[in-house]
Amino acid sequence: MSVLVVGSFVVDCIARCDRAPEAGETVIGNSFKTFLGGKGANQAFASIRMGSNTTMVGAVGDDAFGKDFIKTMKNEGFDTKFVKVVPNSTGTSLVTVEESGQNRICMTPGANMDYEVEDLLKIEIENFNIIVTQFEMQYSIAKKLSELAGKYNKKFILNPAPARAIDDELLKNVYLITPNETELGIIINKKLESMDDYIEGAKDLLNRGPKNVIVTLGTKGSLLVNKDGHTLIPAIKVKAIDTVGAGDSFTGSLASQLDQGKTLIEAMKVATAVAALEVQKNGAIPAMPYKEEVLKFMEE
């Protein structure tokens, strides 16, 4: 069994400061570092580190950042033959992280938008058990993946970020969609403020095609809504140092656990532990824990 992640490669350029600047304001930062990330790459690393045979596809630029991605992926055990190298800049994110752990991000897609449906068709989708994607690439990629998942009866996980309007044709083949509370509100075009709102909003989304909706709620945990009802899995209380990549660590590890035969509830509990460990370190990919670390953490 295996996981296919079709998604973005983004280098996170992270400035830490006591608080984020207001419009027109300059503040003095405390540190600056660069980390390899991007929703697609983050989710792929979370999946492979949790023990699933994982393939990551997408596009990087023909620059130093692109070379860093290829080298790092090979070192992690990925087969990079389907990673497209294009004459463009690798995707970048400018990230401001407050000392509280909250973050603000401006993402520039770069080479990610050069990945085409034609590139996707070179991959034998039928050989994968779980398919994962996001919205940091061309929307047509997610549309085609939905179509192929339906054709080959594969479990298709959609992480709808950055949030946008989604057509029902795409949603009809989604096994699981994983918005956070803000993204859910944008997708269904409603203001959501309470747990009851999140449950009703998830039901609205469920009625448009997905089999399961998991709303990630930060410190409140994660909410599963499907035809059987709803279940809240509480978050594990930890001191967050950096929340960049937290949602991606959840989605990627969730995919790996479903690939390994876990139920949705079982997978959510593992993914909750993964996210709790991830936020206690700086960066996204560097902070993704390995399976042994997660199992030990869950036993404590």
PDB file of C-alpha atoms in Angstrom:
ATOM      1  CA  MET A   1       0.000   0.000   0.000  1.00  0.00           C
ATOM      2  CA  SER A   2       1.204   3.541  -0.557  1.00  0.00           C
ATOM      3  CA  VAL A   3       0.422   7.251  -0.426  1.00  0.00           C
ATOM      4  CA  LEU A   4       0.664   9.698  -3.337  1.00  0.00           C
ATOM      5  CA  VAL A   5       0.986  13.363  -2.426  1.00  0.00           C
ATOM      6  CA  VAL A   6       0.508  15.770  -5.317  1.00  0.00           C
ATOM      7  CA  GLY A   7       1.396  19.183  -4.047  1.00  0.00           C
ATOM      8  CA  SER A   8       3.556  22.177  -3.452  1.00  0.00           C
ATOM      9  CA  PHE A   9       7.219  22.704  -2.691  1.00  0.00           C
ATOM     10  CA  VAL A  10       7.761  25.933  -0.778  1.00  0.00           C
ATOM     11  CA  VAL A  11      10.751  27.313   1.108  1.00  0.00           C
ATOM     12  CA  ASP A  12       9.658  28.959   4.356  1.00  0.00           C
ATOM     13  CA  CYS A  13      11.597  32.131   5.164  1.00  0.00           C
ATOM     14  CA  ILE A  14      10.761  32.645   8.815  1.00  0.00           C
ATOM     15  CA  ALA A  15      11.207  35.738  10.938  1.00  0.00           C
ATOM     16  CA  ARG A  16      10.454  35.441  14.641  1.00  0.00           C
ATOM     17  CA  CYS A  17       9.358  38.506  16.584  1.00  0.00           C
ATOM     18  CA  ASP A  18       7.572  39.398  19.786  1.00  0.00           C
ATOM     19  CA  ARG A  19       4.518  40.378  17.761  1.00  0.00           C
ATOM     20  CA  ALA A  20       3.683  40.731  14.081  1.00  0.00           C
ATOM     21  CA  PRO A  21       3.828  44.266  12.646  1.00  0.00           C
ATOM     22  CA  GLU A  22       0.646  46.183  11.944  1.00  0.00           C
ATOM     23  CA  ALA A  23       0.056  47.683   8.480  1.00  0.00           C
ATOM     24  CA  GLY A  24       2.791  50.223   7.712  1.00  0.00           C
ATOM     25  CA  GLU A  25       4.774  49.281  10.832  1.00  0.00           C
ATOM     26  CA  THR A  26       8.290  47.878  11.162  1.00  0.00           C
ATOM     27  CA  VAL A  27       9.245  45.778  14.166  1.00  0.00           C
ATOM     28  CA  ILE A  28      12.628  44.373  15.138  1.00  0.00           C
ATOM     29  CA  GLY A  29      12.780  40.607  14.796  1.00  0.00           C
ATOM     30  CA  ASN A  30      14.519  38.132  17.066  1.00  0.00           C
ATOM     31  CA  SER A  31      15.764  35.621  14.469  1.00  0.00           C
ATOM     32  CA  PHE A  32      15.555  34.556  10.814  1.00  0.00           C
ATOM     33  CA  LYS A  33      15.830  31.048   9.342  1.00  0.00           C
ATOM     34  CA  THR A  34      14.869  29.207   6.155  1.00  0.00           C
ATOM     35  CA  PHE A  35      13.204  25.791   6.117  1.00  0.00           C
ATOM     36  CA  LEU A  36      11.996  23.535   3.321  1.00  0.00           C
ATOM     37  CA  GLY A  37       8.198  23.300   3.415  1.00  0.00           C
ATOM     38  CA  GLY A  38       5.033  23.819   1.385  1.00  0.00           C
ATOM     39  CA  LYS A  39       1.763  22.057   2.143  1.00  0.00           C
ATOM     40  CA  GLY A  40       2.444  19.215  -0.257  1.00  0.00           C
ATOM     41  CA  ALA A  41       6.015  18.556   0.865  1.00  0.00           C
ATOM     42  CA  ASN A  42       5.066  18.918   4.535  1.00  0.00           C
ATOM     43  CA  GLN A  43       2.305  16.344   4.187  1.00  0.00           C
ATOM     44  CA  ALA A  44       4.546  13.971   2.241  1.00  0.00           C
ATOM     45  CA  PHE A  45       7.281  14.111   4.890  1.00  0.00           C
ATOM     46  CA  ALA A  46       4.708  13.562   7.640  1.00  0.00           C
ATOM     47  CA  SER A  47       3.419  10.513   5.785  1.00  0.00           C
ATOM     48  CA  ILE A  48       6.780   8.895   5.036  1.00  0.00           C
ATOM     49  CA  ARG A  49       8.056   9.489   8.576  1.00  0.00           C
ATOM     50  CA  MET A  50       4.979   7.728   9.917  1.00  0.00           C
ATOM     51  CA  GLY A  51       5.931   4.609   7.991  1.00  0.00           C
ATOM     52  CA  SER A  52       4.019   4.745   4.699  1.00  0.00           C
ATOM     53  CA  ASN A  53       5.607   4.214   1.308  1.00  0.00           C
ATOM     54  CA  THR A  54       5.095   7.765   0.039  1.00  0.00           C
ATOM     55  CA  THR A  55       5.587   9.375  -3.366  1.00  0.00           C
ATOM     56  CA  MET A  56       5.670  13.169  -3.719  1.00  0.00           C
ATOM     57  CA  VAL A  57       5.141  14.887  -7.070  1.00  0.00           C
ATOM     58  CA  GLY A  58       5.062  18.525  -8.103  1.00  0.00           C
ATOM     59  CA  ALA A  59       7.460  21.147  -9.472  1.00  0.00           C
ATOM     60  CA  VAL A  60      10.520  22.965  -8.163  1.00  0.00           C
ATOM     61  CA  GLY A  61      12.578  25.722  -9.762  1.00  0.00           C
ATOM     62  CA  ASP A  62      16.011  25.344 -11.294  1.00  0.00           C
ATOM     63  CA  ASP A  63      17.539  27.251  -8.402  1.00  0.00           C
ATOM     64  CA  ALA A  64      19.370  26.503  -5.152  1.00  0.00           C
ATOM     65  CA  PHE A  65      16.112  25.941  -3.267  1.00  0.00           C
ATOM     66  CA  GLY A  66      14.993  23.390  -5.863  1.00  0.00           C
ATOM     67  CA  LYS A  67      18.277  21.502  -5.559  1.00  0.00           C
ATOM     68  CA  ASP A  68      17.911  21.513  -1.768  1.00  0.00           C
ATOM     69  CA  PHE A  69      14.477  19.932  -2.059  1.00  0.00           C
ATOM     70  CA  ILE A  70      15.665  17.154  -4.379  1.00  0.00           C
ATOM     71  CA  LYS A  71      18.670  16.371  -2.172  1.00  0.00           C
ATOM     72  CA  THR A  72      16.633  16.375   1.048  1.00  0.00           C
ATOM     73  CA  MET A  73      13.933  14.136  -0.430  1.00  0.00           C
ATOM     74  CA  LYS A  74      16.469  11.595  -1.671  1.00  0.00           C
ATOM     75  CA  ASN A  75      18.083  11.548   1.764  1.00  0.00           C
ATOM     76  CA  GLU A  76      14.662  10.842   3.297  1.00  0.00           C
ATOM     77  CA  GLY A  77      14.053   7.910   0.949  1.00  0.00           C
ATOM     78  CA  PHE A  78      11.738   9.478  -1.650  1.00  0.00           C
ATOM     79  CA  ASP A  79      11.886   8.520  -5.324  1.00  0.00           C
ATOM     80  CA  THR A  80      12.121  11.952  -6.994  1.00  0.00           C
ATOM     81  CA  LYS A  81      11.713  10.876 -10.615  1.00  0.00           C
ATOM     82  CA  PHE A  82       8.308  12.567 -10.882  1.00  0.00           C
ATOM     83  CA  VAL A  83       9.452  15.875  -9.404  1.00  0.00           C
ATOM     84  CA  LYS A  84       9.460  18.365 -12.286  1.00  0.00           C
ATOM     85  CA  VAL A  85      12.297  20.924 -12.484  1.00  0.00           C
ATOM     86  CA  VAL A  86      11.297  24.102 -14.355  1.00  0.00           C
ATOM     87  CA  PRO A  87      12.981  27.421 -15.316  1.00  0.00           C
ATOM     88  CA  ASN A  88      11.279  29.374 -12.557  1.00  0.00           C
ATOM     89  CA  SER A  89      11.823  30.154  -8.886  1.00  0.00           C
ATOM     90  CA  THR A  90      10.926  27.515  -6.324  1.00  0.00           C
ATOM     91  CA  GLY A  91       7.862  28.475  -4.289  1.00  0.00           C
ATOM     92  CA  THR A  92       8.528  30.627  -1.232  1.00  0.00           C
ATOM     93  CA  SER A  93       6.643  31.701   1.880  1.00  0.00           C
ATOM     94  CA  LEU A  94       7.421  34.749   3.959  1.00  0.00           C
ATOM     95  CA  VAL A  95       6.427  33.787   7.488  1.00  0.00           C
ATOM     96  CA  THR A  96       6.184  35.961  10.580  1.00  0.00           C
ATOM     97  CA  VAL A  97       6.019  33.932  13.794  1.00  0.00           C
ATOM     98  CA  GLU A  98       5.059  35.644  17.034  1.00  0.00           C
ATOM     99  CA  GLU A  99       6.539  34.447  20.320  1.00  0.00           C
ATOM    100  CA  SER A 100       3.078  33.075  21.146  1.00  0.00           C
ATOM    101  CA  GLY A 101       3.550  30.633  18.242  1.00  0.00           C
ATOM    102  CA  GLN A 102       0.921  32.226  15.993  1.00  0.00           C
ATOM    103  CA  ASN A 103       1.960  32.857  12.407  1.00  0.00           C
ATOM    104  CA  ARG A 104       1.155  34.968   9.340  1.00  0.00           C
ATOM    105  CA  ILE A 105       2.160  33.730   5.906  1.00  0.00           C
ATOM    106  CA  CYS A 106       2.502  35.217   2.391  1.00  0.00           C
ATOM    107  CA  MET A 107       3.069  32.368  -0.070  1.00  0.00           C
ATOM    108  CA  THR A 108       4.406  32.890  -3.632  1.00  0.00           C
ATOM    109  CA  PRO A 109       3.739  29.714  -5.701  1.00  0.00           C
ATOM    110  CA  GLY A 110       6.493  30.123  -8.315  1.00  0.00           C
ATOM    111  CA  ALA A 111       7.289  26.769  -9.950  1.00  0.00           C
ATOM    112  CA  ASN A 112       4.288  25.094  -8.301  1.00  0.00           C
ATOM    113  CA  MET A 113       2.020  26.655 -10.920  1.00  0.00           C
ATOM    114  CA  ASP A 114       4.114  25.095 -13.700  1.00  0.00           C
ATOM    115  CA  TYR A 115       2.967  21.588 -12.805  1.00  0.00           C
ATOM    116  CA  GLU A 116       0.388  20.553 -15.430  1.00  0.00           C
ATOM    117  CA  VAL A 117      -2.332  17.936 -15.811  1.00  0.00           C
ATOM    118  CA  GLU A 118      -0.146  16.356 -18.510  1.00  0.00           C
ATOM    119  CA  ASP A 119       2.545  15.772 -15.877  1.00  0.00           C
ATOM    120  CA  LEU A 120       0.008  14.133 -13.594  1.00  0.00           C
ATOM    121  CA  LEU A 121      -1.073  11.713 -16.307  1.00  0.00           C
ATOM    122  CA  LYS A 122       2.451  10.254 -16.428  1.00  0.00           C
ATOM    123  CA  ILE A 123       1.848   8.738 -12.990  1.00  0.00           C
ATOM    124  CA  GLU A 124       0.075   5.384 -12.571  1.00  0.00           C
ATOM    125  CA  ILE A 125      -2.527   6.565 -10.075  1.00  0.00           C
ATOM    126  CA  GLU A 126      -4.017   3.085  -9.841  1.00  0.00           C
ATOM    127  CA  ASN A 127      -0.895   1.875  -7.991  1.00  0.00           C
ATOM    128  CA  PHE A 128      -1.575   4.071  -4.939  1.00  0.00           C
ATOM    129  CA  ASN A 129      -3.937   3.481  -2.046  1.00  0.00           C
ATOM    130  CA  ILE A 130      -4.321   7.058  -0.788  1.00  0.00           C
ATOM    131  CA  ILE A 131      -4.155  10.266  -2.871  1.00  0.00           C
ATOM    132  CA  VAL A 132      -3.576  13.636  -1.192  1.00  0.00           C
ATOM    133  CA  THR A 133      -3.592  17.160  -2.603  1.00  0.00           C
ATOM    134  CA  GLN A 134      -4.091  20.826  -1.665  1.00  0.00           C
ATOM    135  CA  PHE A 135      -4.705  24.149  -3.454  1.00  0.00           C
ATOM    136  CA  GLU A 136      -1.161  25.532  -3.764  1.00  0.00           C
ATOM    137  CA  MET A 137      -1.093  24.352  -7.395  1.00  0.00           C
ATOM    138  CA  GLN A 138      -3.364  24.856 -10.390  1.00  0.00           C
ATOM    139  CA  TYR A 139      -6.990  24.069  -9.507  1.00  0.00           C
ATOM    140  CA  SER A 140      -7.142  21.783 -12.550  1.00  0.00           C
ATOM    141  CA  ILE A 141      -4.742  19.387 -10.796  1.00  0.00           C
ATOM    142  CA  ALA A 142      -7.181  18.809  -7.928  1.00  0.00           C
ATOM    143  CA  LYS A 143     -10.037  18.415 -10.429  1.00  0.00           C
ATOM    144  CA  LYS A 144      -8.168  15.747 -12.397  1.00  0.00           C
ATOM    145  CA  LEU A 145      -7.098  13.926  -9.217  1.00  0.00           C
ATOM    146  CA  SER A 146     -10.722  13.783  -8.111  1.00  0.00           C
ATOM    147  CA  GLU A 147     -11.687  12.326 -11.469  1.00  0.00           C
ATOM    148  CA  LEU A 148      -8.903   9.723 -11.335  1.00  0.00           C
ATOM    149  CA  ALA A 149      -9.676   8.806  -7.726  1.00  0.00           C
ATOM    150  CA  GLY A 150     -13.264   8.127  -8.744  1.00  0.00           C
ATOM    151  CA  LYS A 151     -12.171   6.128 -11.786  1.00  0.00           C
ATOM    152  CA  TYR A 152      -9.825   3.882  -9.816  1.00  0.00           C
ATOM    153  CA  ASN A 153     -11.841   3.868  -6.561  1.00  0.00           C
ATOM    154  CA  LYS A 154      -9.045   5.382  -4.468  1.00  0.00           C
ATOM    155  CA  LYS A 155      -9.325   7.260  -1.180  1.00  0.00           C
ATOM    156  CA  PHE A 156      -8.875  10.925  -2.101  1.00  0.00           C
ATOM    157  CA  ILE A 157      -7.920  13.340   0.685  1.00  0.00           C
ATOM    158  CA  LEU A 158      -8.336  17.027  -0.079  1.00  0.00           C
ATOM    159  CA  ASN A 159      -6.712  19.604   2.173  1.00  0.00           C
ATOM    160  CA  PRO A 160      -8.548  22.737   0.916  1.00  0.00           C
ATOM    161  CA  ALA A 161      -5.844  25.298   1.575  1.00  0.00           C
ATOM    162  CA  PRO A 162      -5.514  28.072   0.692  1.00  0.00           C
ATOM    163  CA  ALA A 163      -9.314  28.168   0.975  1.00  0.00           C
ATOM    164  CA  ARG A 164     -11.391  28.904  -2.114  1.00  0.00           C
ATOM    165  CA  ALA A 165     -14.736  28.098  -3.671  1.00  0.00           C
ATOM    166  CA  ILE A 166     -14.911  24.409  -4.659  1.00  0.00           C
ATOM    167  CA  ASP A 167     -17.262  22.976  -7.251  1.00  0.00           C
ATOM    168  CA  ASP A 168     -19.378  19.918  -6.485  1.00  0.00           C
ATOM    169  CA  GLU A 169     -17.863  17.957  -9.383  1.00  0.00           C
ATOM    170  CA  LEU A 170     -14.534  17.924  -7.527  1.00  0.00           C
ATOM    171  CA  LEU A 171     -16.105  17.179  -4.144  1.00  0.00           C
ATOM    172  CA  LYS A 172     -18.115  14.150  -5.255  1.00  0.00           C
ATOM    173  CA  ASN A 173     -15.072  11.840  -5.238  1.00  0.00           C
ATOM    174  CA  VAL A 174     -13.514  13.166  -2.017  1.00  0.00           C
ATOM    175  CA  TYR A 175     -13.184  10.530   0.693  1.00  0.00           C
ATOM    176  CA  LEU A 176     -11.968  13.049   3.257  1.00  0.00           C
ATOM    177  CA  ILE A 177     -11.662  16.854   3.278  1.00  0.00           C
ATOM    178  CA  THR A 178      -9.638  18.535   6.040  1.00  0.00           C
ATOM    179  CA  PRO A 179     -10.295  22.291   6.372  1.00  0.00           C
ATOM    180  CA  ASN A 180      -9.520  24.286   9.473  1.00  0.00           C
ATOM    181  CA  GLU A 181     -12.337  26.379  10.930  1.00  0.00           C
ATOM    182  CA  THR A 182     -11.448  29.480   8.894  1.00  0.00           C
ATOM    183  CA  GLU A 183     -11.183  27.520   5.640  1.00  0.00           C
ATOM    184  CA  LEU A 184     -14.510  25.806   6.295  1.00  0.00           C
ATOM    185  CA  GLY A 185     -16.214  29.185   6.673  1.00  0.00           C
ATOM    186  CA  ILE A 186     -14.737  30.453   3.408  1.00  0.00           C
ATOM    187  CA  ILE A 187     -15.692  27.295   1.489  1.00  0.00           C
ATOM    188  CA  ILE A 188     -19.349  27.351   2.591  1.00  0.00           C
ATOM    189  CA  ASN A 189     -19.490  31.176   2.718  1.00  0.00           C
ATOM    190  CA  LYS A 190     -20.712  31.384   6.306  1.00  0.00           C
ATOM    191  CA  LYS A 191     -19.407  32.991   9.484  1.00  0.00           C
ATOM    192  CA  LEU A 192     -18.564  30.268  11.997  1.00  0.00           C
ATOM    193  CA  GLU A 193     -17.931  31.081  15.650  1.00  0.00           C
ATOM    194  CA  SER A 194     -18.905  28.121  17.830  1.00  0.00           C
ATOM    195  CA  MET A 195     -18.636  24.336  17.926  1.00  0.00           C
ATOM    196  CA  ASP A 196     -22.270  24.091  16.850  1.00  0.00           C
ATOM    197  CA  ASP A 197     -21.405  26.317  13.869  1.00  0.00           C
ATOM    198  CA  TYR A 198     -18.490  24.038  12.930  1.00  0.00           C
ATOM    199  CA  ILE A 199     -20.703  20.953  13.120  1.00  0.00           C
ATOM    200  CA  GLU A 200     -23.445  22.505  11.004  1.00  0.00           C
ATOM    201  CA  GLY A 201     -20.893  23.925   8.558  1.00  0.00           C
ATOM    202  CA  ALA A 202     -19.279  20.517   8.173  1.00  0.00           C
ATOM    203  CA  LYS A 203     -22.710  19.005   7.529  1.00  0.00           C
ATOM    204  CA  ASP A 204     -23.317  21.613   4.823  1.00  0.00           C
ATOM    205  CA  LEU A 205     -20.045  20.611   3.179  1.00  0.00           C
ATOM    206  CA  LEU A 206     -20.809  16.917   3.629  1.00  0.00           C
ATOM    207  CA  ASN A 207     -24.042  17.358   1.703  1.00  0.00           C
ATOM    208  CA  ARG A 208     -22.044  18.478  -1.335  1.00  0.00           C
ATOM    209  CA  GLY A 209     -20.259  15.160  -1.821  1.00  0.00           C
ATOM    210  CA  PRO A 210     -17.380  14.292   0.542  1.00  0.00           C
ATOM    211  CA  LYS A 211     -17.795  11.118   2.577  1.00  0.00           C
ATOM    212  CA  ASN A 212     -16.028  12.593   5.597  1.00  0.00           C
ATOM    213  CA  VAL A 213     -15.170  16.065   6.881  1.00  0.00           C
ATOM    214  CA  ILE A 214     -12.491  16.649   9.515  1.00  0.00           C
ATOM    215  CA  VAL A 215     -12.299  20.233  10.754  1.00  0.00           C
ATOM    216  CA  THR A 216      -9.003  21.020  12.468  1.00  0.00           C
ATOM    217  CA  LEU A 217      -9.625  23.409  15.361  1.00  0.00           C
ATOM    218  CA  GLY A 218      -6.149  24.151  16.728  1.00  0.00           C
ATOM    219  CA  THR A 219      -6.111  23.932  20.521  1.00  0.00           C
ATOM    220  CA  LYS A 220      -9.714  22.671  20.521  1.00  0.00           C
ATOM    221  CA  GLY A 221      -8.756  19.500  18.639  1.00  0.00           C
ATOM    222  CA  SER A 222     -10.261  18.025  15.479  1.00  0.00           C
ATOM    223  CA  LEU A 223     -13.887  17.397  14.558  1.00  0.00           C
ATOM    224  CA  LEU A 224     -15.008  14.451  12.407  1.00  0.00           C
ATOM    225  CA  VAL A 225     -18.405  14.755  10.744  1.00  0.00           C
ATOM    226  CA  ASN A 226     -19.922  12.078   8.507  1.00  0.00           C
ATOM    227  CA  LYS A 227     -23.183  10.195   7.987  1.00  0.00           C
ATOM    228  CA  ASP A 228     -22.694   8.450  11.348  1.00  0.00           C
ATOM    229  CA  GLY A 229     -22.641  11.720  13.302  1.00  0.00           C
ATOM    230  CA  HIS A 230     -19.801  13.774  14.747  1.00  0.00           C
ATOM    231  CA  THR A 231     -16.824  13.138  17.037  1.00  0.00           C
ATOM    232  CA  LEU A 232     -14.416  15.616  18.616  1.00  0.00           C
ATOM    233  CA  ILE A 233     -10.860  14.428  19.281  1.00  0.00           C
ATOM    234  CA  PRO A 234      -9.320  16.802  21.856  1.00  0.00           C
ATOM    235  CA  ALA A 235      -5.933  18.384  21.204  1.00  0.00           C
ATOM    236  CA  ILE A 236      -2.976  17.376  23.379  1.00  0.00           C
ATOM    237  CA  LYS A 237      -1.883  20.302  25.527  1.00  0.00           C
ATOM    238  CA  VAL A 238       1.707  21.312  24.799  1.00  0.00           C
ATOM    239  CA  LYS A 239       3.671  24.559  24.700  1.00  0.00           C
ATOM    240  CA  ALA A 240       3.679  25.608  21.045  1.00  0.00           C
ATOM    241  CA  ILE A 241       6.908  27.114  19.739  1.00  0.00           C
ATOM    242  CA  ASP A 242       5.999  27.278  16.040  1.00  0.00           C
ATOM    243  CA  THR A 243       2.617  26.329  14.529  1.00  0.00           C
ATOM    244  CA  VAL A 244       3.843  26.432  10.901  1.00  0.00           C
ATOM    245  CA  GLY A 245       3.066  23.030   9.366  1.00  0.00           C
ATOM    246  CA  ALA A 246       0.819  21.839  12.206  1.00  0.00           C
ATOM    247  CA  GLY A 247      -2.191  21.255   9.959  1.00  0.00           C
ATOM    248  CA  ASP A 248       0.008  19.613   7.329  1.00  0.00           C
ATOM    249  CA  SER A 249       1.537  17.244   9.890  1.00  0.00           C
ATOM    250  CA  PHE A 250      -2.024  16.278  10.847  1.00  0.00           C
ATOM    251  CA  THR A 251      -3.203  15.654   7.273  1.00  0.00           C
ATOM    252  CA  GLY A 252      -0.052  13.834   6.171  1.00  0.00           C
ATOM    253  CA  SER A 253       0.055  11.518   9.162  1.00  0.00           C
ATOM    254  CA  LEU A 254      -3.695  10.956   8.849  1.00  0.00           C
ATOM    255  CA  ALA A 255      -3.131   9.764   5.274  1.00  0.00           C
ATOM    256  CA  SER A 256      -0.380   7.397   6.395  1.00  0.00           C
ATOM    257  CA  GLN A 257      -2.521   5.882   9.123  1.00  0.00           C
ATOM    258  CA  LEU A 258      -5.460   5.322   6.769  1.00  0.00           C
ATOM    259  CA  ASP A 259      -3.009   3.738   4.323  1.00  0.00           C
ATOM    260  CA  GLN A 260      -1.933   1.383   7.121  1.00  0.00           C
ATOM    261  CA  GLY A 261      -5.496   0.275   7.832  1.00  0.00           C
ATOM    262  CA  LYS A 262      -6.441   2.478  10.791  1.00  0.00           C
ATOM    263  CA  THR A 263     -10.017   3.712  11.215  1.00  0.00           C
ATOM    264  CA  LEU A 264     -10.646   7.441  10.915  1.00  0.00           C
ATOM    265  CA  ILE A 265     -10.883   7.843  14.702  1.00  0.00           C
ATOM    266  CA  GLU A 266      -7.696   5.832  15.263  1.00  0.00           C
ATOM    267  CA  ALA A 267      -5.916   7.822  12.566  1.00  0.00           C
ATOM    268  CA  MET A 268      -7.090  11.128  14.081  1.00  0.00           C
ATOM    269  CA  LYS A 269      -5.668  10.194  17.481  1.00  0.00           C
ATOM    270  CA  VAL A 270      -2.269   9.435  15.971  1.00  0.00           C
ATOM    271  CA  ALA A 271      -2.377  12.591  13.842  1.00  0.00           C
ATOM    272  CA  THR A 272      -3.208  14.619  16.954  1.00  0.00           C
ATOM    273  CA  ALA A 273      -0.055  13.311  18.628  1.00  0.00           C
ATOM    274  CA  VAL A 274       2.001  14.074  15.510  1.00  0.00           C
ATOM    275  CA  ALA A 275       0.746  17.675  15.440  1.00  0.00           C
ATOM    276  CA  ALA A 276       1.435  18.090  19.164  1.00  0.00           C
ATOM    277  CA  LEU A 277       5.039  17.055  18.644  1.00  0.00           C
ATOM    278  CA  GLU A 278       5.439  19.134  15.475  1.00  0.00           C
ATOM    279  CA  VAL A 279       4.494  22.461  17.079  1.00  0.00           C
ATOM    280  CA  GLN A 280       7.143  22.040  19.764  1.00  0.00           C
ATOM    281  CA  LYS A 281       9.948  22.549  17.235  1.00  0.00           C
ATOM    282  CA  ASN A 282      10.836  25.230  14.697  1.00  0.00           C
ATOM    283  CA  GLY A 283      10.071  24.871  10.992  1.00  0.00           C
ATOM    284  CA  ALA A 284       7.746  22.497   9.191  1.00  0.00           C
ATOM    285  CA  ILE A 285       9.657  19.570   7.646  1.00  0.00           C
ATOM    286  CA  PRO A 286      12.466  19.692  10.260  1.00  0.00           C
ATOM    287  CA  ALA A 287       9.832  19.447  12.990  1.00  0.00           C
ATOM    288  CA  MET A 288       7.922  16.474  11.522  1.00  0.00           C
ATOM    289  CA  PRO A 289       8.357  13.596  14.011  1.00  0.00           C
ATOM    290  CA  TYR A 290       9.234  10.011  13.136  1.00  0.00           C
ATOM    291  CA  LYS A 291       6.962   7.066  13.947  1.00  0.00           C
ATOM    292  CA  GLU A 292       9.043   5.810  16.887  1.00  0.00           C
ATOM    293  CA  GLU A 293       8.933   9.254  18.531  1.00  0.00           C
ATOM    294  CA  VAL A 294       5.152   9.451  18.081  1.00  0.00           C
ATOM    295  CA  LEU A 295       4.489   5.967  19.498  1.00  0.00           C
ATOM    296  CA  LYS A 296       6.658   6.743  22.547  1.00  0.00           C
ATOM    297  CA  PHE A 297       4.833  10.059  23.044  1.00  0.00           C
ATOM    298  CA  MET A 298       1.437   8.340  22.901  1.00  0.00           C
ATOM    299  CA  GLU A 299       2.509   5.791  25.517  1.00  0.00           C
ATOM    300  CA  GLU A 300       3.512   8.462  28.045  1.00  0.00           C
TER     301      GLU A 300
END
